[in-house]
Amino acid sequence: MREILGRRRRLLSQRSDGRPELISAALTFATEWQWPVLPGVAADPQARSRCGCPDAECTVPGAHPFDPGLLAATTDARMVRWWWSNRPAAPVILATGGKAPCAVSMPALAASQALTALDRMGMRLGPVVASPSRWAILVKPYSLEQLGELLYAKDFVPGSLRFHGEGGYVALPPSETGEGEIRWERAPLPGSASPWVPDVEAVVDAAVEALTRTGVSAPEL
């Protein structure tokens, strides 16, 4: 019990301004949960709605990898410490797929309804990551073939539904992006083991139903 509580304190340790330390969170993800992470590009400090990357039209300001690139994601504690010691405000980016969780994301309103539907079904959910506009439900790793077969069986798949698999990424709490705070809508249970996550099939079924019912079907640019 002492060991688990100690790890929880590292995950939830606070800075002087009351916000959790990004480096503590990044180390928990990488070393205890074995989720490969890397620092994201920060939002422009002069205008947080703009990204710090060279793309003036970036649609995910402060919420994506840039330098280093996604392939640099690691679970190595020394690298993680070095990155966030030099860039303490950098968002924490999870490289999805492989042995790490994947994610299914959708607009926040529809996501809230999808979670309600899953709860009614008695389905067990793992962590859910929320930004002001979109929520991402973490799921077990899946292959492109598995995802393709799953979507092919659907009569209709809303364009606002996004999949974060191999080669994808998700910003993790307690990151701050140009859009706002990244938080846990459903927080992982504290402990040393990697959080449990559900299979993608049931999550997609509920997500498609929720998006179709609310009319949130067009791609979001």
PDB file of N, CA and C in Angstrom, residues 7 14 24 28 90 104 128 131 158 169 209:
ATOM      1  N   ARG A   7       3.451   6.210  -5.476  1.00  0.00           N
ATOM      2  CA  ARG A   7       3.338   6.445  -6.906  1.00  0.00           C
ATOM      3  C   ARG A   7       2.210   7.416  -7.213  1.00  0.00           C
ATOM      4  N   GLN A  14       2.103  18.549  -6.971  1.00  0.00           N
ATOM      5  CA  GLN A  14       1.678  19.876  -7.401  1.00  0.00           C
ATOM      6  C   GLN A  14       2.857  20.824  -7.566  1.00  0.00           C
ATOM      7  N   SER A  24       6.173  14.701 -13.666  1.00  0.00           N
ATOM      8  CA  SER A  24       5.736  13.581 -12.826  1.00  0.00           C
ATOM      9  C   SER A  24       4.737  12.711 -13.575  1.00  0.00           C
ATOM     10  N   THR A  28       5.227   8.775 -14.872  1.00  0.00           N
ATOM     11  CA  THR A  28       4.276   7.722 -14.524  1.00  0.00           C
ATOM     12  C   THR A  28       3.818   6.983 -15.776  1.00  0.00           C
ATOM     13  N   ALA A  90       5.860  21.634 -21.668  1.00  0.00           N
ATOM     14  CA  ALA A  90       5.472  20.919 -22.886  1.00  0.00           C
ATOM     15  C   ALA A  90       4.329  19.954 -22.616  1.00  0.00           C
ATOM     16  N   VAL A 104     -10.322   6.208 -29.430  1.00  0.00           N
ATOM     17  CA  VAL A 104     -11.425   6.611 -30.307  1.00  0.00           C
ATOM     18  C   VAL A 104     -11.895   7.956 -29.772  1.00  0.00           C
ATOM     19  N   VAL A 128     -10.656   8.037 -19.860  1.00  0.00           N
ATOM     20  CA  VAL A 128     -11.194   8.882 -20.936  1.00  0.00           C
ATOM     21  C   VAL A 128     -10.540  10.253 -20.811  1.00  0.00           C
ATOM     22  N   SER A 131     -10.608  17.138 -23.807  1.00  0.00           N
ATOM     23  CA  SER A 131     -10.225  18.512 -24.090  1.00  0.00           C
ATOM     24  C   SER A 131     -11.523  19.313 -24.150  1.00  0.00           C
ATOM     25  N   PRO A 158     -19.885   8.209 -38.892  1.00  0.00           N
ATOM     26  CA  PRO A 158     -19.807   9.676 -38.889  1.00  0.00           C
ATOM     27  C   PRO A 158     -18.386  10.171 -39.115  1.00  0.00           C
ATOM     28  N   TYR A 169      -1.556   9.748 -32.153  1.00  0.00           N
ATOM     29  CA  TYR A 169      -1.161  10.306 -30.856  1.00  0.00           C
ATOM     30  C   TYR A 169      -2.362  10.939 -30.170  1.00  0.00           C
ATOM     31  N   GLU A 209     -23.532   5.160 -32.671  1.00  0.00           N
ATOM     32  CA  GLU A 209     -24.931   5.395 -32.294  1.00  0.00           C
ATOM     33  C   GLU A 209     -25.123   6.794 -31.728  1.00  0.00           C
TER      34      GLU A 209
END
